[in-house]
Structures are given as C-alpha cells and as structure tokens.
Amino acid sequence: MVNITSKVLKNTLIYFVYVIIILFVLYVFEKIFLNGNIDYILPTRIPKPLSRLLLLLSVLIGSIILVLANSKINISQLNDKYILVTLFITATLLSLPLIFFSEIMPNSDFLTYYLIAKNLLNGKIFIPNYIAVFPHTIAFPTFLSFVFHLFGPSILSAQLTGIVLSSLSVVFVYLIGQEVSKRQYGFMAALIWTLMLSRIFYSILICTENLFNAIALLAALIFLKTMNNTLPIKNKYLNFVLIGVLFAILNSIRPNGIIVFIAFIVFYLLFFEYESDRENVFFLFKIHLKKGLIVKSFFVLTVFIAYFLISFSINLAIESKIKQQIATPRIGWNMYVGLNVSSHGQWNKKDSELFSKLIKEKGPQQVQKTFFELGIKRLQDIIKDKKMKRFILDKVITMWHADHESYDYAAGAQPKNSRAKLKFSRNNKAAKLIFDTYYYIVLFTSLLELIMLTIKRGGLKPVILIGCFIILGTILLHIPFEVALRYKNHALLWFCFISANRIVTISEKITISSKLNVNN
C-alpha cells in the first residue's frame, strides 16, 4: 500500500489515466470511422466511406444539439424535489411503452433469472448445479423473488421492477453530480443517462444491469458524501461499513462489481486528502492521529471487513440454498470462453455445448477446474502463436464498438407471431444505428473533456477520475475473460459524467459570450 503525498506525482497519475482513456476512445473511433467495424449496420445504398462520414457528421451535430439544449435548460429556479421527480418520471415514461406495446418476453439469461426467482418464491431451487458454477445468477433472482412475493410472479412485475431500478439510477446520477459540482452538471449527466437507449431497453429485459447500476450509484453517492470533512466521525464509520456491505452485494450480482469497488478504494487511498490537519479516528478512545495513510488504512480496513463478512455470509446462504458448495475456481469457464480466438472471446455455441456436456459428466465442482485448465491451454497457444497483442485489441473493439445489443435482445424476445404494436426486427439497421450514434456522441463529448482536462491541467475531478478507473478496469478485466457489448453497460453511465462536464462547460462559455455581446 502506497501513500502518494506528492502533488506532482498525483497529477502525473491523473493525466496518465486520462491519456489512456483518450487513446482508448481514439482507437474505438479509428475502428469505427476508418476501418469500418460498424459497416454491417450502415446503409448499403451509398458507399461505405460516405456512410461513415455521414455518421461522423451525425455525431458532431448530436453533440452540438446537447450543448445547445443545456444552454436552454435553466434549473436554477427549480427545487431539488421537482427535479428528482421529473427525472424519475421521464425515465419511467420512456420505458413504459416498451412493456405495453411491444410484448417482450424473457429469454436466454433473462429467462433464467425469471425462472430462478419464480422457483425461489415457491421454495424451490431451479438448476442448482448451474448456480453452483455461477453463484451470481441467484443474487438478482433472490431480490426479484421478494418483489414477486409482494406483487405476484408475473413478467410484468419483473419488468416494472427493472424500470423502477433504472429510473432510480437516473436520480442517483443527478445526486452524485450535484454532490461533486453544481446542480446543472448533475442534471445534464442524468439527462444523458436518461436518453441512453440501451438504458431504456435494458430496463425491461429482467436483467442484472438495472439493480447493479442502482446499487453501484448508491454506494458512490454515500462514498462521496462520506468524503465531506464536516461529517461527524461516527457517521463516517457507519458509512464505510455500509459502503462495504453495498459493494459485497454488488459483487454478488455481477462479478465485475469488484471493478467498481477497487476504483473507489484506489481513489480514496491515492487521491483523497482530508482538509483538517488532524482527524479523530478512534473516537471512542479520543485518540487523535494525523491525516494520511494510517487514517485511510483504518477506514479501508473497515470497508474490507464489512465487504468480506457480507460476501462470506452470501456465499454460505447460497450454498445452503443449493445444498452444495460453490465451484472453484470461479473464473474457469469465463476465461475459457474469453480466450477463444475464433469467437473473439464471445459466447459461442461450440463452447456452450462443451459446457453442457462436462457439467453432466463431471459435476459443477470439477467443471470449473477443467475449464480453467483448458483456458490456460488456450492462453499458451495464443502466446505461442504470437497473437496476444492482436487478440487483445480485437477483444477490446468487439466489446466497445457499438451499443445496440439491448435492441437485439428485445427483438429476439418478441414472439414470432406477436400482435404487438411495436415490433422489433433484428435486421432493422436504422434502429441499431440510432442506438450507436447516441453512444458515439457520449464517447465524443467525453473525449473532448478528457483532452481539455489533460491540456489545461484541469486537476482532480473525483467523479471523472473514478469513472476513468471503472472504464479502465472494465477494459482490463475483459482481456482474459468473456466479452459482450452488454458487459460495458455499467461503465457507460460513468462516461455520462465525463460527457456532461464538457457539455456544461461549453454551454457556460456560450452563455457568457452571449451576455458580453449583448452588453457591448
């Protein structure tokens, strides 16, 4: 554990992280606009280079529209309750039509979650061997089973729960932005996240993303409020315990919760500084210690104790439910699929069939060990064939080149003979292009913000730096493990914070310039 005290070193680290994310976004744009990785959904009636140019122009125009919209929206006269209610209702209303007019039924992983929750409600365990291999698959259904207990085990109640959780994430984005900066910043970040089409579609798919994002943002909000130096020390203790609990729950919902957890711990240890010269840490004994590593280590220890106790308890509860031990190592299957060169590290039918075969032959305890060994063999082959660099870059662009997978899920979840008023076709390139264009707008405005922060030495901006840690952690985590467009959803909301900062900054400059011109 290293305590960085040098301001120069801290700033160097900050800008180093910014530069990495800048290079990453530039790489994504190079693949999109120069190499044509998105050509498969572009119009076929005009040449591909021209289509890419038009897409780029659409991104630029969309970015300008967001800036102008922010200039016209003035929330200074509105109270917070009105803003929060408006954001929540807006986010909800954007999702509701998809439920009532599209007839989207759960399938794939989403059907699995629904069936596990339904069986839990009836005191039964659905696919216990599968849960033993992938214990996170029971966390969200457990939450959903409580909802079913109150409102009944219908698909509608599950979808409405997703909408409520997704709308709550919008509210939390606003509160976080307000906490670290100004209300306008929080509002713009929340608005960008509200309009994110993948957020809207995932809200009705009975998936883990909605609960995961809501809890992650709640933990982030509590963390940032705990950083307030005016907060009584006793409250800080309780908040750090609560943060540890929330991160343990987060990690039980999706394993990549560990990325968010590490991001906040790294930020706290390396970049947060107490304003006071002395901090009353052991308040029960009235012992005063100076700020720094000792104080931070004590609080981090508090978080870790809470985190590991809750994680241990969750694992015991799962093993008690499924009446068998959780399989170890947990990363076997995910690594095996993630190192499949031919599928670009994505789920594929061949690997899935092998999984179904081996889990029947060897059982959950042995199947993860087997896949871990097979994964190591695949890794050795990649190294031997000198394909590592190419494979890593290929996986990164596979996961980050677009954001329309939620549309594909929705299209695949509609019955073939559906009489729904809203029908989604997997072949609807225009719809997917709208999803991806908005995604590129958020990436582009985020890119501008990070470039300006680096050039102008903008200094420490907690939410942006934490967001960069989460984005970077997500990129690194999926280098050896399975990738999918969906797996970056939790990172996209942090791009919304980065994007909003650039939009608000440009809008303010336009407003000031306009006032000066009027006065002159």
XYZ file of C-alpha atoms in Angstrom:
520
model
C 0.000 0.000 0.000
C 1.487 3.273 -1.128
C 0.556 6.700 0.166
C 1.141 9.299 -2.562
C 1.837 12.672 -0.970
C 3.490 14.481 -3.858
C 1.068 16.721 -5.735
C 3.174 16.443 -8.869
C 3.108 12.667 -8.766
C -0.636 12.646 -8.166
C -1.288 14.926 -11.122
C 1.004 12.831 -13.296
C -1.008 9.732 -12.415
C -4.291 11.541 -13.081
C -3.236 12.699 -16.530
C -1.732 9.302 -17.293
C -5.147 7.716 -16.661
C -6.851 10.401 -18.757
C -4.429 9.807 -21.635
C -5.078 6.048 -21.550
C -8.842 6.606 -21.864
C -8.231 9.201 -24.611
C -6.170 6.679 -26.588
C -8.814 4.035 -25.984
C -11.659 6.212 -27.355
C -9.497 7.271 -30.312
C -8.832 3.595 -31.035
C -12.576 2.858 -30.982
C -13.243 5.780 -33.337
C -10.448 4.691 -35.651
C -12.034 1.258 -35.953
C -15.496 2.755 -36.476
C -14.823 5.603 -38.879
C -11.677 4.399 -40.688
C -11.678 0.601 -40.511
C -15.442 0.189 -40.784
C -16.183 -2.094 -37.835
C -19.724 -0.729 -37.814
C -20.245 -1.101 -41.577
C -22.599 -4.046 -41.046
C -25.386 -1.696 -39.916
C -24.626 1.242 -42.214
C -26.817 1.933 -45.300
C -25.915 -0.180 -48.320
C -27.231 2.224 -50.965
C -24.285 4.590 -50.657
C -20.528 3.918 -50.480
C -19.287 2.852 -47.038
C -16.753 5.718 -46.697
C -19.552 8.210 -47.317
C -21.791 6.402 -44.831
C -19.075 6.651 -42.187
C -18.635 10.365 -42.941
C -22.361 10.936 -42.536
C -22.262 9.006 -39.264
C -19.419 11.224 -38.047
C -21.373 14.338 -39.025
C -24.383 12.979 -37.135
C -22.215 12.558 -34.038
C -20.935 16.141 -34.330
C -24.443 17.540 -34.861
C -25.798 15.480 -31.970
C -23.059 16.815 -29.700
C -23.904 20.389 -30.700
C -27.599 19.737 -30.015
C -26.774 18.542 -26.480
C -24.711 21.688 -25.867
C -27.487 23.958 -27.152
C -30.111 22.028 -25.169
C -28.117 22.513 -21.983
C -27.832 26.243 -22.749
C -31.611 26.483 -22.977
C -32.375 24.438 -19.868
C -32.253 26.517 -16.711
C -32.931 24.628 -13.489
C -31.701 27.330 -11.118
C -35.273 28.288 -10.174
C -36.406 24.707 -9.611
C -36.157 22.915 -6.279
C -34.447 19.548 -5.998
C -37.623 17.587 -5.273
C -39.195 18.802 -8.509
C -36.052 17.933 -10.494
C -35.772 14.465 -8.935
C -39.429 13.655 -9.553
C -39.220 14.959 -13.123
C -36.138 12.872 -13.901
C -37.667 9.750 -12.371
C -40.973 10.151 -14.210
C -39.248 10.955 -17.517
C -37.020 7.888 -17.287
C -40.031 5.749 -16.401
C -42.223 7.081 -19.209
C -39.508 6.358 -21.778
C -39.592 2.665 -20.804
C -43.296 2.008 -20.170
C -44.399 1.970 -23.839
C -41.955 -0.872 -24.499
C -43.814 -3.017 -21.962
C -47.364 -2.268 -23.022
C -46.908 -2.073 -26.794
C -44.086 -4.467 -27.685
C -44.766 -7.827 -25.939
C -41.179 -8.548 -24.954
C -40.861 -11.913 -23.220
C -37.807 -13.048 -21.229
C -35.384 -15.409 -22.970
C -31.788 -16.574 -22.634
C -30.155 -15.381 -19.369
C -33.156 -13.167 -18.635
C -35.495 -16.165 -18.695
C -33.103 -17.987 -16.362
C -33.274 -15.133 -13.835
C -37.056 -15.099 -14.050
C -37.397 -18.857 -13.540
C -34.934 -18.916 -10.625
C -36.893 -16.100 -8.941
C -40.222 -17.831 -9.561
C -38.939 -21.075 -8.081
C -37.465 -19.289 -5.066
C -40.905 -17.823 -4.402
C -42.267 -21.373 -4.240
C -39.434 -22.556 -2.014
C -37.697 -24.461 -4.798
C -34.267 -24.232 -6.398
C -34.046 -24.127 -10.178
C -30.851 -25.502 -11.826
C -28.766 -25.810 -8.601
C -25.725 -27.191 -10.456
C -25.704 -24.153 -12.741
C -25.901 -21.846 -9.706
C -23.010 -23.714 -8.081
C -20.887 -22.888 -11.134
C -22.199 -19.323 -11.475
C -23.323 -18.263 -7.972
C -24.031 -14.674 -9.054
C -27.024 -15.961 -11.044
C -29.080 -16.326 -7.854
C -28.470 -12.850 -6.371
C -30.748 -10.811 -8.637
C -33.466 -13.529 -8.678
C -33.430 -13.510 -4.863
C -34.227 -9.797 -4.919
C -36.826 -10.416 -7.610
C -38.464 -13.183 -5.536
C -39.212 -10.611 -2.805
C -40.872 -8.433 -5.432
C -42.878 -11.448 -6.607
C -43.960 -12.075 -3.025
C -45.494 -8.588 -2.925
C -46.862 -8.237 -6.458
C -47.041 -11.743 -7.863
C -44.639 -13.701 -10.111
C -45.663 -12.092 -13.380
C -43.368 -10.958 -16.179
C -44.979 -7.534 -15.899
C -43.998 -7.105 -12.236
C -40.408 -8.120 -13.090
C -40.266 -5.626 -15.957
C -41.764 -2.821 -13.866
C -39.157 -3.545 -11.200
C -36.444 -3.107 -13.814
C -37.943 0.211 -14.880
C -38.077 1.495 -11.291
C -34.457 0.470 -10.654
C -33.284 2.043 -13.915
C -35.164 5.259 -13.118
C -33.572 5.281 -9.663
C -30.153 5.109 -11.317
C -31.039 8.326 -13.180
C -31.915 10.006 -9.880
C -28.648 8.840 -8.304
C -26.667 10.223 -11.250
C -28.197 13.652 -10.619
C -27.494 13.492 -6.872
C -23.870 12.465 -7.466
C -23.324 15.279 -9.969
C -24.855 17.756 -7.569
C -22.699 16.460 -4.721
C -19.389 16.947 -6.526
C -20.207 20.028 -8.572
C -23.276 22.086 -9.423
C -26.906 21.151 -9.976
C -26.689 21.844 -13.718
C -23.866 19.323 -14.031
C -25.845 16.683 -12.172
C -28.914 17.396 -14.282
C -27.021 17.135 -17.572
C -25.320 13.878 -16.564
C -28.708 12.473 -15.533
C -30.311 13.646 -18.784
C -27.592 11.988 -20.885
C -28.066 8.728 -18.959
C -31.860 9.040 -19.211
C -31.688 9.250 -23.014
C -29.195 6.390 -23.345
C -31.225 3.972 -25.482
C -29.511 0.889 -24.079
C -30.555 2.004 -20.579
C -34.159 2.262 -21.736
C -34.204 -1.178 -23.362
C -32.302 -2.955 -20.585
C -34.827 -1.575 -18.105
C -37.469 -4.045 -19.382
C -35.332 -7.135 -20.018
C -35.340 -8.673 -16.497
C -31.560 -8.352 -16.346
C -29.000 -7.658 -13.633
C -27.881 -4.318 -15.113
C -30.682 -2.282 -13.523
C -30.140 -3.466 -9.952
C -26.360 -3.420 -10.389
C -26.278 0.203 -11.602
C -28.680 1.412 -8.914
C -26.616 -0.138 -6.097
C -23.296 0.985 -7.614
C -24.507 4.580 -7.842
C -25.983 4.470 -4.334
C -22.623 3.270 -2.981
C -20.879 6.018 -4.971
C -23.224 8.664 -3.557
C -22.645 7.507 0.027
C -18.899 7.374 -0.589
C -18.771 10.935 -1.933
C -20.903 12.234 0.928
C -18.584 10.465 3.378
C -15.666 12.392 1.883
C -17.265 15.564 3.245
C -14.963 16.736 6.041
C -17.845 18.240 8.023
C -19.407 14.817 8.514
C -19.118 13.566 12.133
C -16.537 10.808 12.529
C -19.099 8.344 13.893
C -21.187 8.789 10.761
C -18.092 8.160 8.643
C -17.577 4.796 10.341
C -21.166 3.784 9.711
C -20.991 4.956 6.098
C -17.814 2.982 5.419
C -19.465 -0.123 6.858
C -22.494 0.470 4.631
C -20.237 1.001 1.615
C -18.552 -2.354 2.279
C -21.956 -4.036 2.536
C -23.197 -2.481 -0.718
C -20.063 -3.454 -2.628
C -20.355 -7.040 -1.365
C -23.951 -7.159 -2.614
C -22.849 -5.554 -5.884
C -20.189 -8.207 -6.443
C -22.726 -10.957 -5.738
C -24.977 -9.602 -8.519
C -22.249 -9.413 -11.149
C -18.588 -10.371 -10.643
C -17.439 -7.136 -12.286
C -18.671 -5.335 -9.178
C -15.117 -5.815 -7.954
C -14.009 -3.240 -10.563
C -16.204 -0.535 -9.041
C -15.052 -1.496 -5.545
C -11.355 -1.287 -6.459
C -11.857 2.010 -8.317
C -13.222 3.733 -5.213
C -10.590 2.241 -2.909
C -7.764 3.349 -5.231
C -9.202 6.848 -5.464
C -9.580 7.100 -1.686
C -6.108 5.818 -0.868
C -4.156 7.678 -3.534
C -6.047 10.863 -4.300
C -8.340 11.875 -1.474
C -6.977 14.263 1.156
C -8.504 15.397 4.416
C -8.658 19.160 4.766
C -8.129 19.131 8.516
C -4.636 18.651 9.913
C -5.836 16.198 12.493
C -8.534 13.564 12.286
C -10.245 11.986 15.262
C -10.143 8.355 14.182
C -10.609 6.302 17.322
C -13.412 8.466 18.644
C -14.233 6.032 21.434
C -10.786 6.473 22.957
C -10.311 10.148 21.955
C -7.012 9.315 20.271
C -6.037 11.822 17.587
C -3.959 10.781 14.610
C -2.707 12.898 11.739
C -4.274 12.535 8.350
C -2.671 10.200 5.852
C -2.056 6.537 5.412
C -2.980 5.482 8.968
C -6.361 7.198 8.853
C -7.126 5.941 5.358
C -5.937 2.430 6.173
C -8.259 2.287 9.148
C -11.290 3.312 7.107
C -10.325 0.968 4.256
C -9.955 -1.857 6.774
C -13.476 -1.080 7.977
C -14.765 -1.360 4.402
C -12.896 -4.606 3.763
C -14.135 -6.231 6.968
C -17.733 -5.372 6.098
C -17.190 -6.482 2.493
C -15.693 -9.868 3.336
C -18.159 -10.621 6.147
C -21.142 -9.955 3.892
C -19.552 -11.793 0.953
C -18.848 -14.792 3.181
C -22.418 -14.727 4.506
C -23.860 -14.501 0.971
C -21.772 -17.485 -0.148
C -22.900 -19.523 2.869
C -26.520 -18.626 2.154
C -26.153 -19.687 -1.495
C -24.534 -22.997 -0.549
C -27.281 -23.597 1.978
C -29.938 -22.957 -0.669
C -28.435 -25.150 -3.390
C -27.223 -27.765 -0.878
C -23.726 -27.970 -2.333
C -20.513 -25.996 -2.369
C -19.850 -23.204 -4.815
C -17.459 -24.399 -7.510
C -13.889 -23.097 -7.556
C -12.054 -21.516 -9.226
C -14.950 -19.365 -10.376
C -13.112 -17.923 -13.367
C -12.625 -21.192 -15.287
C -15.500 -21.067 -17.788
C -15.364 -17.291 -18.242
C -11.647 -17.427 -19.004
C -12.034 -20.393 -21.360
C -14.645 -18.563 -23.467
C -12.771 -15.261 -23.185
C -9.669 -16.845 -24.718
C -11.472 -18.281 -27.720
C -9.727 -16.581 -30.652
C -12.233 -17.710 -33.294
C -15.208 -16.213 -31.404
C -13.294 -13.049 -30.407
C -13.775 -14.004 -26.752
C -17.570 -14.045 -27.014
C -20.081 -16.702 -26.008
C -20.344 -19.304 -28.742
C -22.385 -22.413 -29.372
C -19.437 -24.819 -29.530
C -18.052 -23.840 -26.112
C -21.571 -23.818 -24.664
C -22.206 -27.371 -25.861
C -18.945 -28.492 -24.263
C -20.038 -26.850 -21.001
C -23.393 -28.687 -21.057
C -21.602 -31.968 -21.692
C -18.919 -31.572 -18.996
C -21.236 -30.335 -16.251
C -23.298 -33.509 -16.687
C -20.228 -35.750 -16.749
C -18.101 -34.116 -14.050
C -20.482 -32.018 -11.970
C -20.122 -28.338 -11.012
C -17.113 -28.800 -8.728
C -14.897 -30.274 -11.432
C -16.196 -28.388 -14.451
C -14.688 -25.036 -13.413
C -11.315 -26.664 -12.750
C -11.452 -28.360 -16.139
C -12.284 -25.135 -17.940
C -9.563 -23.296 -16.045
C -7.014 -25.827 -17.304
C -8.424 -25.610 -20.824
C -8.324 -21.820 -20.597
C -4.643 -21.900 -19.635
C -4.025 -24.153 -22.665
C -5.761 -21.605 -24.922
C -3.657 -18.810 -23.413
C -0.458 -20.761 -24.033
C -1.494 -21.311 -27.661
C -2.140 -17.582 -28.137
C 1.291 -16.746 -26.713
C 2.948 -19.474 -28.764
C 1.347 -18.217 -31.986
C 2.331 -14.633 -31.088
C -1.260 -13.437 -31.379
C -1.585 -11.809 -27.951
C -1.471 -8.134 -28.996
C -3.808 -8.622 -31.936
C -6.188 -10.718 -29.829
C -6.359 -8.123 -27.037
C -7.126 -5.287 -29.455
C -9.684 -7.458 -31.209
C -11.476 -8.198 -27.935
C -11.500 -4.537 -26.918
C -13.163 -3.417 -30.141
C -15.561 -6.388 -30.062
C -16.894 -5.195 -26.715
C -16.800 -1.436 -27.287
C -17.534 -0.825 -30.979
C -21.311 -0.460 -30.530
C -24.160 -0.278 -28.010
C -27.160 -1.839 -29.758
C -27.162 -5.285 -28.160
C -30.128 -4.407 -25.936
C -32.138 -3.867 -29.129
C -31.090 -7.313 -30.397
C -32.166 -8.853 -27.087
C -35.551 -7.134 -27.314
C -36.029 -8.173 -30.947
C -35.150 -11.765 -30.100
C -37.529 -11.755 -27.135
C -40.656 -10.972 -29.157
C -42.783 -13.962 -30.167
C -42.707 -14.612 -33.919
C -46.474 -14.271 -34.244
C -46.682 -11.288 -31.927
C -49.553 -8.852 -32.486
C -47.738 -6.100 -30.605
C -47.991 -2.559 -31.938
C -44.234 -2.096 -31.516
C -42.303 -4.767 -33.381
C -38.532 -5.032 -33.415
C -36.624 -6.770 -36.168
C -33.066 -7.995 -35.784
C -32.490 -6.788 -39.333
C -33.536 -3.211 -38.543
C -30.211 -1.495 -39.190
C -31.665 2.002 -38.789
C -32.737 1.320 -35.206
C -29.321 -0.072 -34.282
C -27.645 2.900 -35.942
C -29.642 5.297 -33.742
C -28.516 3.384 -30.641
C -24.883 3.512 -31.716
C -24.937 7.144 -32.858
C -26.054 8.289 -29.421
C -23.347 6.105 -27.869
C -20.720 7.741 -30.107
C -21.993 11.202 -29.140
C -21.368 10.379 -25.482
C -17.923 8.981 -26.299
C -17.046 12.002 -28.449
C -18.013 14.617 -25.853
C -16.192 12.571 -23.200
C -13.121 12.507 -25.426
C -13.209 16.308 -25.732
C -13.482 16.676 -21.965
C -10.529 14.388 -21.227
C -8.396 16.113 -23.867
C -9.190 19.541 -22.394
C -8.533 18.346 -18.844
C -5.156 16.997 -19.940
C -4.134 20.066 -21.970
C -5.297 22.625 -19.415
C -4.209 20.540 -16.429
C -7.719 20.611 -15.030
C -6.650 18.870 -11.836
C -8.553 16.376 -9.720
C -12.222 15.850 -10.577
C -13.333 12.947 -8.363
C -16.244 11.553 -10.375
C -14.379 11.795 -13.679
C -11.263 10.125 -12.262
C -13.287 7.382 -10.566
C -15.198 6.915 -13.808
C -11.929 6.545 -15.718
C -10.770 3.934 -13.202
C -14.000 1.966 -13.705
C -13.778 2.224 -17.505
C -10.102 1.215 -17.484
C -10.808 -1.620 -15.052
C -13.603 -2.892 -17.286
C -11.303 -2.891 -20.312
C -8.539 -4.747 -18.454
C -10.852 -7.272 -16.754
C -12.281 -8.485 -20.040
C -8.941 -9.010 -21.750
C -8.743 -12.612 -20.428
C -12.481 -13.068 -19.813
C -15.644 -13.283 -21.895
C -16.735 -10.141 -23.738
C -20.110 -8.885 -24.967
C -21.483 -5.477 -25.864
C -23.714 -5.757 -22.809
C -20.840 -6.164 -20.361
C -19.828 -2.497 -20.585
C -23.226 -1.114 -19.556
C -22.106 -0.308 -16.017
C -19.187 1.722 -17.436
C -21.334 3.745 -19.846
C -23.036 5.688 -17.069
C -19.610 6.976 -15.980
C -19.000 8.251 -19.498
C -22.189 10.283 -18.947
C -20.479 12.165 -16.095
C -17.425 12.891 -18.247
C -19.552 13.946 -21.220
C -21.759 16.211 -19.099
C -18.779 18.151 -17.798
C -17.712 19.122 -21.333
C -21.271 19.967 -22.409
C -21.903 22.158 -19.357
C -18.519 23.878 -19.722
C -19.093 24.732 -23.391
C -22.654 25.878 -22.660
C -21.464 28.208 -19.919
C -18.878 29.733 -22.243
C -21.544 30.301 -24.896
C -23.834 31.943 -22.340
C -21.090 34.241 -21.048
C -20.083 35.166 -24.589
C -23.701 35.952 -25.490
C -24.106 38.213 -22.450
C -20.896 40.064 -23.301
C -22.085 40.636 -26.875
C -25.425 41.957 -25.619
C -23.734 44.340 -23.181
C -21.430 45.610 -25.921
